[in-house]
């Protein structure tokens, strides 16, 4: 059977949240064998997300972890705790059944692919076909990111040899969160690999994570040797609610 794709999506409450999740669900519903791990940045799971997932038609797991207030500042990486909660859930699901003399490294894990899917990006269906064949860590271009039309891994003779980027070219892996996938085997056999807060500079989340599990030479280029954009780092405009407090108020309460 097809390897399962686990899409880990951090999400937080804001006026556009349900619209973002709706767009994502409309994509994911069309992807075979996709398991959506939605991790709310909240102290408690919200009714909105719970109800949404129940009716989404996508196989989903609903988790939550609140980002500590000190990390909610501009310039700091977002959703570190939520992505780690997704990883922790996966590792818990596939906790080794220790039989005599078997180390975790020798365990046979089911085939699967883990992908970090922010709630505001735009994903083509073709992207999931590409990432499905990930052996260890695969990479591909991302559109509308890094102050350019796209960023991409530069590929020569089937190997990644550098990065086409307009921003911080010194990053060991100059790639956005949406630009790579990791096999479940790698996630489970490197249980300490996590996203880091401490010492992590802006834009270094991806590099700090990837250097724990792979080397540039090992990366598997997808999307025709990284020549096609199949995912876009779109960002949603902040909604204008300037008239929200103006009278008259509606007489019923509507979830938006
Ligand atoms: N996010 C979150 N808590 C926050 C801010 C963002 O969980 O306080 C999530 C957000 O829903 C998205 C991901 O983290 O899935 C990345 O955030 P955003 O899209 O704002 O980052 P950017 O596009 O600027 O990289
Ligand atoms: Mn975003």
PDB file of C-alpha atoms and ligand atoms in Angstrom:
ATOM      1  CA  UNK A   1       0.000   0.000   0.000  1.00  0.00           C
ATOM      2  CA  UNK A   2       0.999   3.633  -0.449  1.00  0.00           C
ATOM      3  CA  UNK A   3       3.153   5.156   2.292  1.00  0.00           C
ATOM      4  CA  UNK A   4       1.012   7.331   4.588  1.00  0.00           C
ATOM      5  CA  UNK A   5       1.671  11.050   4.352  1.00  0.00           C
ATOM      6  CA  UNK A   6       1.538  12.723   7.758  1.00  0.00           C
ATOM      7  CA  UNK A   7       0.957  16.464   7.337  1.00  0.00           C
ATOM      8  CA  UNK A   8       1.723  18.398  10.525  1.00  0.00           C
ATOM      9  CA  UNK A   9      -0.132  21.709  10.581  1.00  0.00           C
ATOM     10  CA  UNK A  10       0.339  24.276  13.348  1.00  0.00           C
ATOM     11  CA  UNK A  11      -2.625  26.614  13.566  1.00  0.00           C
ATOM     12  CA  UNK A  12      -3.834  29.408  15.798  1.00  0.00           C
ATOM     13  CA  UNK A  13      -7.060  31.248  16.417  1.00  0.00           C
ATOM     14  CA  UNK A  14      -7.559  34.385  14.302  1.00  0.00           C
ATOM     15  CA  UNK A  15     -10.264  35.751  12.001  1.00  0.00           C
ATOM     16  CA  UNK A  16      -8.984  33.863   8.928  1.00  0.00           C
ATOM     17  CA  UNK A  17      -8.325  30.539  10.648  1.00  0.00           C
ATOM     18  CA  UNK A  18     -11.397  28.671   9.453  1.00  0.00           C
ATOM     19  CA  UNK A  19     -10.930  29.955   5.908  1.00  0.00           C
ATOM     20  CA  UNK A  20      -7.319  28.741   5.894  1.00  0.00           C
ATOM     21  CA  UNK A  21      -8.284  25.348   7.287  1.00  0.00           C
ATOM     22  CA  UNK A  22     -11.064  25.068   4.727  1.00  0.00           C
ATOM     23  CA  UNK A  23      -8.663  25.622   1.839  1.00  0.00           C
ATOM     24  CA  UNK A  24      -6.267  23.098   3.319  1.00  0.00           C
ATOM     25  CA  UNK A  25      -8.956  20.475   3.884  1.00  0.00           C
ATOM     26  CA  UNK A  26     -10.174  20.931   0.310  1.00  0.00           C
ATOM     27  CA  UNK A  27      -6.680  20.016  -0.846  1.00  0.00           C
ATOM     28  CA  UNK A  28      -5.951  17.249   1.635  1.00  0.00           C
ATOM     29  CA  UNK A  29      -9.309  15.551   1.034  1.00  0.00           C
ATOM     30  CA  UNK A  30      -8.101  14.742  -2.443  1.00  0.00           C
ATOM     31  CA  UNK A  31      -4.836  13.159  -1.328  1.00  0.00           C
ATOM     32  CA  UNK A  32      -4.936   9.385  -0.776  1.00  0.00           C
ATOM     33  CA  UNK A  33      -3.591   8.015   2.508  1.00  0.00           C
ATOM     34  CA  UNK A  34      -3.060  11.409   4.101  1.00  0.00           C
ATOM     35  CA  UNK A  35      -3.232  11.782   7.857  1.00  0.00           C
ATOM     36  CA  UNK A  36      -3.604  15.353   9.015  1.00  0.00           C
ATOM     37  CA  UNK A  37      -2.010  16.204  12.358  1.00  0.00           C
ATOM     38  CA  UNK A  38      -3.451  19.555  13.343  1.00  0.00           C
ATOM     39  CA  UNK A  39      -1.732  21.167  16.305  1.00  0.00           C
ATOM     40  CA  UNK A  40      -3.468  24.152  17.781  1.00  0.00           C
ATOM     41  CA  UNK A  41      -1.455  26.884  19.421  1.00  0.00           C
ATOM     42  CA  UNK A  42      -3.824  27.050  22.365  1.00  0.00           C
ATOM     43  CA  UNK A  43      -4.111  26.061  26.011  1.00  0.00           C
ATOM     44  CA  UNK A  44      -7.141  23.926  25.189  1.00  0.00           C
ATOM     45  CA  UNK A  45      -8.427  22.443  21.950  1.00  0.00           C
ATOM     46  CA  UNK A  46     -11.028  24.797  20.520  1.00  0.00           C
ATOM     47  CA  UNK A  47     -14.572  23.866  19.526  1.00  0.00           C
ATOM     48  CA  UNK A  48     -14.075  25.548  16.171  1.00  0.00           C
ATOM     49  CA  UNK A  49     -11.172  23.324  15.161  1.00  0.00           C
ATOM     50  CA  UNK A  50     -12.668  20.197  16.709  1.00  0.00           C
ATOM     51  CA  UNK A  51     -15.944  20.620  14.829  1.00  0.00           C
ATOM     52  CA  UNK A  52     -14.141  21.608  11.675  1.00  0.00           C
ATOM     53  CA  UNK A  53     -11.979  18.500  11.643  1.00  0.00           C
ATOM     54  CA  UNK A  54     -14.901  16.231  12.446  1.00  0.00           C
ATOM     55  CA  UNK A  55     -16.669  17.431   9.312  1.00  0.00           C
ATOM     56  CA  UNK A  56     -13.612  17.836   7.121  1.00  0.00           C
ATOM     57  CA  UNK A  57     -13.585  14.439   5.470  1.00  0.00           C
ATOM     58  CA  UNK A  58      -9.876  14.150   6.185  1.00  0.00           C
ATOM     59  CA  UNK A  59      -8.398  11.613   8.576  1.00  0.00           C
ATOM     60  CA  UNK A  60      -7.154  13.882  11.332  1.00  0.00           C
ATOM     61  CA  UNK A  61      -5.583  13.980  14.765  1.00  0.00           C
ATOM     62  CA  UNK A  62      -6.246  17.059  16.854  1.00  0.00           C
ATOM     63  CA  UNK A  63      -3.493  18.160  19.238  1.00  0.00           C
ATOM     64  CA  UNK A  64      -2.765  21.389  21.067  1.00  0.00           C
ATOM     65  CA  UNK A  65       0.082  23.111  22.833  1.00  0.00           C
ATOM     66  CA  UNK A  66       0.274  26.754  23.783  1.00  0.00           C
ATOM     67  CA  UNK A  67       3.312  28.747  22.698  1.00  0.00           C
ATOM     68  CA  UNK A  68       4.804  30.376  25.805  1.00  0.00           C
ATOM     69  CA  UNK A  69       4.165  34.120  25.754  1.00  0.00           C
ATOM     70  CA  UNK A  70       7.863  34.972  25.692  1.00  0.00           C
ATOM     71  CA  UNK A  71       8.150  33.333  22.267  1.00  0.00           C
ATOM     72  CA  UNK A  72       5.250  35.274  20.773  1.00  0.00           C
ATOM     73  CA  UNK A  73       7.379  38.129  19.502  1.00  0.00           C
ATOM     74  CA  UNK A  74       8.011  39.246  15.960  1.00  0.00           C
ATOM     75  CA  UNK A  75      11.335  38.050  14.651  1.00  0.00           C
ATOM     76  CA  UNK A  76      11.103  34.807  16.604  1.00  0.00           C
ATOM     77  CA  UNK A  77      10.319  31.542  14.831  1.00  0.00           C
ATOM     78  CA  UNK A  78       6.686  30.468  14.928  1.00  0.00           C
ATOM     79  CA  UNK A  79       5.083  27.155  15.771  1.00  0.00           C
ATOM     80  CA  UNK A  80       8.181  25.399  17.117  1.00  0.00           C
ATOM     81  CA  UNK A  81       6.249  23.762  19.977  1.00  0.00           C
ATOM     82  CA  UNK A  82       3.375  22.735  17.706  1.00  0.00           C
ATOM     83  CA  UNK A  83       5.605  20.984  15.148  1.00  0.00           C
ATOM     84  CA  UNK A  84       7.403  19.215  17.980  1.00  0.00           C
ATOM     85  CA  UNK A  85       4.078  18.099  19.434  1.00  0.00           C
ATOM     86  CA  UNK A  86       3.248  16.565  16.066  1.00  0.00           C
ATOM     87  CA  UNK A  87       6.577  14.737  16.023  1.00  0.00           C
ATOM     88  CA  UNK A  88       6.084  13.570  19.608  1.00  0.00           C
ATOM     89  CA  UNK A  89       2.643  12.196  18.734  1.00  0.00           C
ATOM     90  CA  UNK A  90       4.083  10.225  15.820  1.00  0.00           C
ATOM     91  CA  UNK A  91       6.872   8.829  17.947  1.00  0.00           C
ATOM     92  CA  UNK A  92       4.352   7.826  20.587  1.00  0.00           C
ATOM     93  CA  UNK A  93       2.154   6.110  17.992  1.00  0.00           C
ATOM     94  CA  UNK A  94       5.029   4.028  16.729  1.00  0.00           C
ATOM     95  CA  UNK A  95       6.748   3.472  20.030  1.00  0.00           C
ATOM     96  CA  UNK A  96       9.042   0.476  19.650  1.00  0.00           C
ATOM     97  CA  UNK A  97       7.601  -2.773  20.935  1.00  0.00           C
ATOM     98  CA  UNK A  98      10.818  -3.814  22.523  1.00  0.00           C
ATOM     99  CA  UNK A  99      11.490  -7.445  21.886  1.00  0.00           C
ATOM    100  CA  UNK A 100      14.602  -9.070  23.296  1.00  0.00           C
ATOM    101  CA  UNK A 101      17.821  -7.800  21.821  1.00  0.00           C
ATOM    102  CA  UNK A 102      16.267  -5.386  19.369  1.00  0.00           C
ATOM    103  CA  UNK A 103      17.516  -1.819  19.462  1.00  0.00           C
ATOM    104  CA  UNK A 104      15.253   0.964  18.202  1.00  0.00           C
ATOM    105  CA  UNK A 105      17.564   1.432  15.226  1.00  0.00           C
ATOM    106  CA  UNK A 106      16.875  -2.122  14.068  1.00  0.00           C
ATOM    107  CA  UNK A 107      13.120  -1.774  14.357  1.00  0.00           C
ATOM    108  CA  UNK A 108      11.092  -2.071  11.216  1.00  0.00           C
ATOM    109  CA  UNK A 109       8.858   0.945  10.808  1.00  0.00           C
ATOM    110  CA  UNK A 110       5.891   1.274   8.494  1.00  0.00           C
ATOM    111  CA  UNK A 111       6.561   3.343   5.416  1.00  0.00           C
ATOM    112  CA  UNK A 112       5.402   6.904   5.736  1.00  0.00           C
ATOM    113  CA  UNK A 113       6.337  10.480   4.984  1.00  0.00           C
ATOM    114  CA  UNK A 114       6.214  13.466   7.318  1.00  0.00           C
ATOM    115  CA  UNK A 115       5.609  16.946   5.941  1.00  0.00           C
ATOM    116  CA  UNK A 116       5.192  20.298   7.702  1.00  0.00           C
ATOM    117  CA  UNK A 117       2.176  22.033   6.205  1.00  0.00           C
ATOM    118  CA  UNK A 118       1.577  25.556   7.483  1.00  0.00           C
ATOM    119  CA  UNK A 119      -2.080  26.509   7.341  1.00  0.00           C
ATOM    120  CA  UNK A 120      -1.700  29.474   4.986  1.00  0.00           C
ATOM    121  CA  UNK A 121       0.381  27.978   2.170  1.00  0.00           C
ATOM    122  CA  UNK A 122      -0.943  26.709  -1.161  1.00  0.00           C
ATOM    123  CA  UNK A 123      -0.295  23.068  -2.066  1.00  0.00           C
ATOM    124  CA  UNK A 124      -0.699  21.416  -5.462  1.00  0.00           C
ATOM    125  CA  UNK A 125      -1.884  17.826  -5.512  1.00  0.00           C
ATOM    126  CA  UNK A 126       1.193  16.882  -7.525  1.00  0.00           C
ATOM    127  CA  UNK A 127       3.361  17.804  -4.549  1.00  0.00           C
ATOM    128  CA  UNK A 128       1.999  14.850  -2.600  1.00  0.00           C
ATOM    129  CA  UNK A 129       2.794  12.426  -5.415  1.00  0.00           C
ATOM    130  CA  UNK A 130       6.335  13.732  -5.380  1.00  0.00           C
ATOM    131  CA  UNK A 131       6.895  13.520  -1.635  1.00  0.00           C
ATOM    132  CA  UNK A 132       5.267  10.084  -1.383  1.00  0.00           C
ATOM    133  CA  UNK A 133       8.465   8.421  -2.667  1.00  0.00           C
ATOM    134  CA  UNK A 134      10.738  10.053  -0.071  1.00  0.00           C
ATOM    135  CA  UNK A 135      13.363   7.564   1.097  1.00  0.00           C
ATOM    136  CA  UNK A 136      15.012   9.720   3.778  1.00  0.00           C
ATOM    137  CA  UNK A 137      14.703  13.446   3.168  1.00  0.00           C
ATOM    138  CA  UNK A 138      13.391  14.973  -0.046  1.00  0.00           C
ATOM    139  CA  UNK A 139      13.433  18.595  -1.212  1.00  0.00           C
ATOM    140  CA  UNK A 140      11.803  20.771  -3.890  1.00  0.00           C
ATOM    141  CA  UNK A 141      11.315  24.429  -4.794  1.00  0.00           C
ATOM    142  CA  UNK A 142       8.964  26.755  -2.903  1.00  0.00           C
ATOM    143  CA  UNK A 143       7.268  29.675  -4.635  1.00  0.00           C
ATOM    144  CA  UNK A 144       6.825  33.219  -3.306  1.00  0.00           C
ATOM    145  CA  UNK A 145       9.386  33.063  -0.546  1.00  0.00           C
ATOM    146  CA  UNK A 146      12.683  34.578   0.523  1.00  0.00           C
ATOM    147  CA  UNK A 147      11.979  37.872  -1.194  1.00  0.00           C
ATOM    148  CA  UNK A 148      11.973  36.153  -4.566  1.00  0.00           C
ATOM    149  CA  UNK A 149       9.499  34.471  -6.920  1.00  0.00           C
ATOM    150  CA  UNK A 150      10.849  31.190  -5.645  1.00  0.00           C
ATOM    151  CA  UNK A 151      13.707  29.486  -3.845  1.00  0.00           C
ATOM    152  CA  UNK A 152      15.045  26.141  -4.956  1.00  0.00           C
ATOM    153  CA  UNK A 153      17.728  23.580  -4.288  1.00  0.00           C
ATOM    154  CA  UNK A 154      20.295  23.674  -7.099  1.00  0.00           C
ATOM    155  CA  UNK A 155      20.726  20.170  -8.512  1.00  0.00           C
ATOM    156  CA  UNK A 156      23.636  18.758 -10.510  1.00  0.00           C
ATOM    157  CA  UNK A 157      23.720  15.141 -11.655  1.00  0.00           C
ATOM    158  CA  UNK A 158      20.778  14.319  -9.430  1.00  0.00           C
ATOM    159  CA  UNK A 159      22.370  15.744  -6.269  1.00  0.00           C
ATOM    160  CA  UNK A 160      21.726  18.965  -4.380  1.00  0.00           C
ATOM    161  CA  UNK A 161      24.852  21.094  -4.699  1.00  0.00           C
ATOM    162  CA  UNK A 162      23.589  24.456  -3.455  1.00  0.00           C
ATOM    163  CA  UNK A 163      20.661  26.770  -3.051  1.00  0.00           C
ATOM    164  CA  UNK A 164      19.077  29.416  -5.215  1.00  0.00           C
ATOM    165  CA  UNK A 165      17.880  31.938  -2.659  1.00  0.00           C
ATOM    166  CA  UNK A 166      17.715  35.653  -2.143  1.00  0.00           C
ATOM    167  CA  UNK A 167      17.974  35.547   1.609  1.00  0.00           C
ATOM    168  CA  UNK A 168      20.616  34.332   4.028  1.00  0.00           C
ATOM    169  CA  UNK A 169      22.437  32.156   1.526  1.00  0.00           C
ATOM    170  CA  UNK A 170      24.701  31.079   4.402  1.00  0.00           C
ATOM    171  CA  UNK A 171      21.958  28.816   5.758  1.00  0.00           C
ATOM    172  CA  UNK A 172      23.171  25.191   5.622  1.00  0.00           C
ATOM    173  CA  UNK A 173      19.763  24.242   4.207  1.00  0.00           C
ATOM    174  CA  UNK A 174      18.416  27.393   2.575  1.00  0.00           C
ATOM    175  CA  UNK A 175      14.909  26.023   2.368  1.00  0.00           C
ATOM    176  CA  UNK A 176      11.472  26.875   3.705  1.00  0.00           C
ATOM    177  CA  UNK A 177       9.448  24.560   5.941  1.00  0.00           C
ATOM    178  CA  UNK A 178       7.242  23.782   2.928  1.00  0.00           C
ATOM    179  CA  UNK A 179      10.217  22.655   0.850  1.00  0.00           C
ATOM    180  CA  UNK A 180      11.030  19.266   2.316  1.00  0.00           C
ATOM    181  CA  UNK A 181       9.623  15.990   3.606  1.00  0.00           C
ATOM    182  CA  UNK A 182      11.150  13.368   5.867  1.00  0.00           C
ATOM    183  CA  UNK A 183      10.462   9.658   5.902  1.00  0.00           C
ATOM    184  CA  UNK A 184       8.712   8.304   8.973  1.00  0.00           C
ATOM    185  CA  UNK A 185      11.628   5.919   9.400  1.00  0.00           C
ATOM    186  CA  UNK A 186      14.029   8.828   9.794  1.00  0.00           C
ATOM    187  CA  UNK A 187      11.714  10.601  12.247  1.00  0.00           C
ATOM    188  CA  UNK A 188      11.371   7.471  14.352  1.00  0.00           C
ATOM    189  CA  UNK A 189      14.978   6.363  14.216  1.00  0.00           C
ATOM    190  CA  UNK A 190      16.237   9.827  15.280  1.00  0.00           C
ATOM    191  CA  UNK A 191      13.971  10.372  18.284  1.00  0.00           C
ATOM    192  CA  UNK A 192      15.929  13.396  19.479  1.00  0.00           C
ATOM    193  CA  UNK A 193      15.513  15.408  16.292  1.00  0.00           C
ATOM    194  CA  UNK A 194      13.256  18.358  17.148  1.00  0.00           C
ATOM    195  CA  UNK A 195      12.743  22.003  16.292  1.00  0.00           C
ATOM    196  CA  UNK A 196      14.741  24.213  18.593  1.00  0.00           C
ATOM    197  CA  UNK A 197      13.987  27.439  20.350  1.00  0.00           C
ATOM    198  CA  UNK A 198      17.318  27.883  22.056  1.00  0.00           C
ATOM    199  CA  UNK A 199      19.981  29.322  19.824  1.00  0.00           C
ATOM    200  CA  UNK A 200      17.720  29.252  16.821  1.00  0.00           C
ATOM    201  CA  UNK A 201      17.976  32.458  14.822  1.00  0.00           C
ATOM    202  CA  UNK A 202      15.161  33.647  12.562  1.00  0.00           C
ATOM    203  CA  UNK A 203      14.987  31.547   9.440  1.00  0.00           C
ATOM    204  CA  UNK A 204      17.204  28.813  10.872  1.00  0.00           C
ATOM    205  CA  UNK A 205      14.447  26.449  12.055  1.00  0.00           C
ATOM    206  CA  UNK A 206      14.643  24.350   8.906  1.00  0.00           C
ATOM    207  CA  UNK A 207      18.437  24.172   8.894  1.00  0.00           C
ATOM    208  CA  UNK A 208      18.675  23.428  12.603  1.00  0.00           C
ATOM    209  CA  UNK A 209      16.199  20.600  12.183  1.00  0.00           C
ATOM    210  CA  UNK A 210      17.558  19.136   8.969  1.00  0.00           C
ATOM    211  CA  UNK A 211      21.160  19.070  10.101  1.00  0.00           C
ATOM    212  CA  UNK A 212      20.106  16.717  12.904  1.00  0.00           C
ATOM    213  CA  UNK A 213      18.868  14.116  10.433  1.00  0.00           C
ATOM    214  CA  UNK A 214      20.625  14.476   7.079  1.00  0.00           C
ATOM    215  CA  UNK A 215      23.412  15.956   4.968  1.00  0.00           C
ATOM    216  CA  UNK A 216      23.026  18.140   1.900  1.00  0.00           C
ATOM    217  CA  UNK A 217      24.621  15.409  -0.272  1.00  0.00           C
ATOM    218  CA  UNK A 218      21.939  12.921   0.819  1.00  0.00           C
ATOM    219  CA  UNK A 219      18.924  15.055  -0.102  1.00  0.00           C
ATOM    220  CA  UNK A 220      16.556  13.617  -2.695  1.00  0.00           C
ATOM    221  CA  UNK A 221      15.513  16.233  -5.261  1.00  0.00           C
ATOM    222  CA  UNK A 222      11.862  16.059  -6.312  1.00  0.00           C
ATOM    223  CA  UNK A 223       9.737  18.043  -8.785  1.00  0.00           C
ATOM    224  CA  UNK A 224      11.846  17.330 -11.882  1.00  0.00           C
ATOM    225  CA  UNK A 225      15.196  17.896 -10.217  1.00  0.00           C
ATOM    226  CA  UNK A 226      13.806  20.921  -8.384  1.00  0.00           C
ATOM    227  CA  UNK A 227      12.695  22.754 -11.511  1.00  0.00           C
ATOM    228  CA  UNK A 228       8.955  22.917 -10.757  1.00  0.00           C
ATOM    229  CA  UNK A 229       7.116  24.946  -8.140  1.00  0.00           C
ATOM    230  CA  UNK A 230       4.391  22.788  -6.551  1.00  0.00           C
ATOM    231  CA  UNK A 231       3.932  24.704  -3.296  1.00  0.00           C
ATOM    232  CA  UNK A 232       3.641  28.415  -2.608  1.00  0.00           C
ATOM    233  CA  UNK A 233       4.438  30.256   0.585  1.00  0.00           C
ATOM    234  CA  UNK A 234       1.302  32.363   0.291  1.00  0.00           C
ATOM    235  CA  UNK A 235       0.379  34.630   3.177  1.00  0.00           C
ATOM    236  CA  UNK A 236      -3.069  35.871   3.953  1.00  0.00           C
ATOM    237  CA  UNK A 237      -3.705  39.559   4.344  1.00  0.00           C
ATOM    238  CA  UNK A 238      -4.772  40.699   7.759  1.00  0.00           C
ATOM    239  CA  UNK A 239      -8.530  41.206   7.760  1.00  0.00           C
ATOM    240  CA  UNK A 240     -10.023  44.625   8.209  1.00  0.00           C
ATOM    241  CA  UNK A 241     -12.386  44.464  11.173  1.00  0.00           C
ATOM    242  CA  UNK A 242     -12.563  48.221  11.658  1.00  0.00           C
ATOM    243  CA  UNK A 243     -16.366  48.224  11.514  1.00  0.00           C
ATOM    244  CA  UNK A 244     -16.808  45.222  13.746  1.00  0.00           C
ATOM    245  CA  UNK A 245     -17.655  47.177  16.859  1.00  0.00           C
ATOM    246  CA  UNK A 246     -20.088  49.507  15.107  1.00  0.00           C
ATOM    247  CA  UNK A 247     -23.734  49.228  15.955  1.00  0.00           C
ATOM    248  CA  UNK A 248     -26.085  47.616  15.265  1.00  0.00           C
ATOM    249  CA  UNK A 249     -24.707  44.248  16.328  1.00  0.00           C
ATOM    250  CA  UNK A 250     -26.173  41.097  14.891  1.00  0.00           C
ATOM    251  CA  UNK A 251     -28.725  39.353  17.049  1.00  0.00           C
ATOM    252  CA  UNK A 252     -27.286  35.878  16.524  1.00  0.00           C
ATOM    253  CA  UNK A 253     -23.819  34.474  17.002  1.00  0.00           C
ATOM    254  CA  UNK A 254     -22.186  33.059  13.910  1.00  0.00           C
ATOM    255  CA  UNK A 255     -18.953  31.119  13.669  1.00  0.00           C
ATOM    256  CA  UNK A 256     -16.744  32.524  10.927  1.00  0.00           C
TER     257      UNK A 256
HETATM  258  N1  LIG B   1       1.304  29.792  13.942  1.00  0.00           N
HETATM  259  C1  LIG B   1       0.979  29.381  15.233  1.00  0.00           C
HETATM  260  N2  LIG B   1       1.037  30.296  16.256  1.00  0.00           N
HETATM  261  C2  LIG B   1       1.396  31.602  16.060  1.00  0.00           C
HETATM  262  C3  LIG B   1       1.738  32.010  14.764  1.00  0.00           C
HETATM  263  C4  LIG B   1       1.685  31.077  13.721  1.00  0.00           C
HETATM  264  O1  LIG B   1       0.641  28.221  15.426  1.00  0.00           O
HETATM  265  O2  LIG B   1       1.429  32.369  17.025  1.00  0.00           O
HETATM  266  C5  LIG B   1       1.247  28.828  12.832  1.00  0.00           C
HETATM  267  C6  LIG B   1       0.474  29.320  11.604  1.00  0.00           C
HETATM  268  O3  LIG B   1      -0.899  28.977  11.706  1.00  0.00           O
HETATM  269  C7  LIG B   1       1.190  28.599  10.467  1.00  0.00           C
HETATM  270  C8  LIG B   1       2.622  28.471  10.985  1.00  0.00           C
HETATM  271  O4  LIG B   1       2.567  28.615  12.393  1.00  0.00           O
HETATM  272  O5  LIG B   1       0.649  27.304  10.247  1.00  0.00           O
HETATM  273  C9  LIG B   1       3.565  29.526  10.419  1.00  0.00           C
HETATM  274  O6  LIG B   1       3.071  30.814  10.759  1.00  0.00           O
HETATM  275  P1  LIG B   1       2.919  31.969   9.649  1.00  0.00           P
HETATM  276  O7  LIG B   1       2.224  31.415   8.463  1.00  0.00           O
HETATM  277  O8  LIG B   1       2.341  33.155  10.304  1.00  0.00           O
HETATM  278  O9  LIG B   1       4.466  32.227   9.329  1.00  0.00           O
HETATM  279  P2  LIG B   1       5.168  32.759   8.009  1.00  0.00           P
HETATM  280  O10 LIG B   1       4.256  32.565   6.858  1.00  0.00           O
HETATM  281  O11 LIG B   1       5.433  34.183   8.294  1.00  0.00           O
HETATM  282  O12 LIG B   1       6.404  31.939   7.908  1.00  0.00           O
HETATM  283 MN1  LIG B   2       2.732  31.370   6.472  1.00  0.00          MN
END
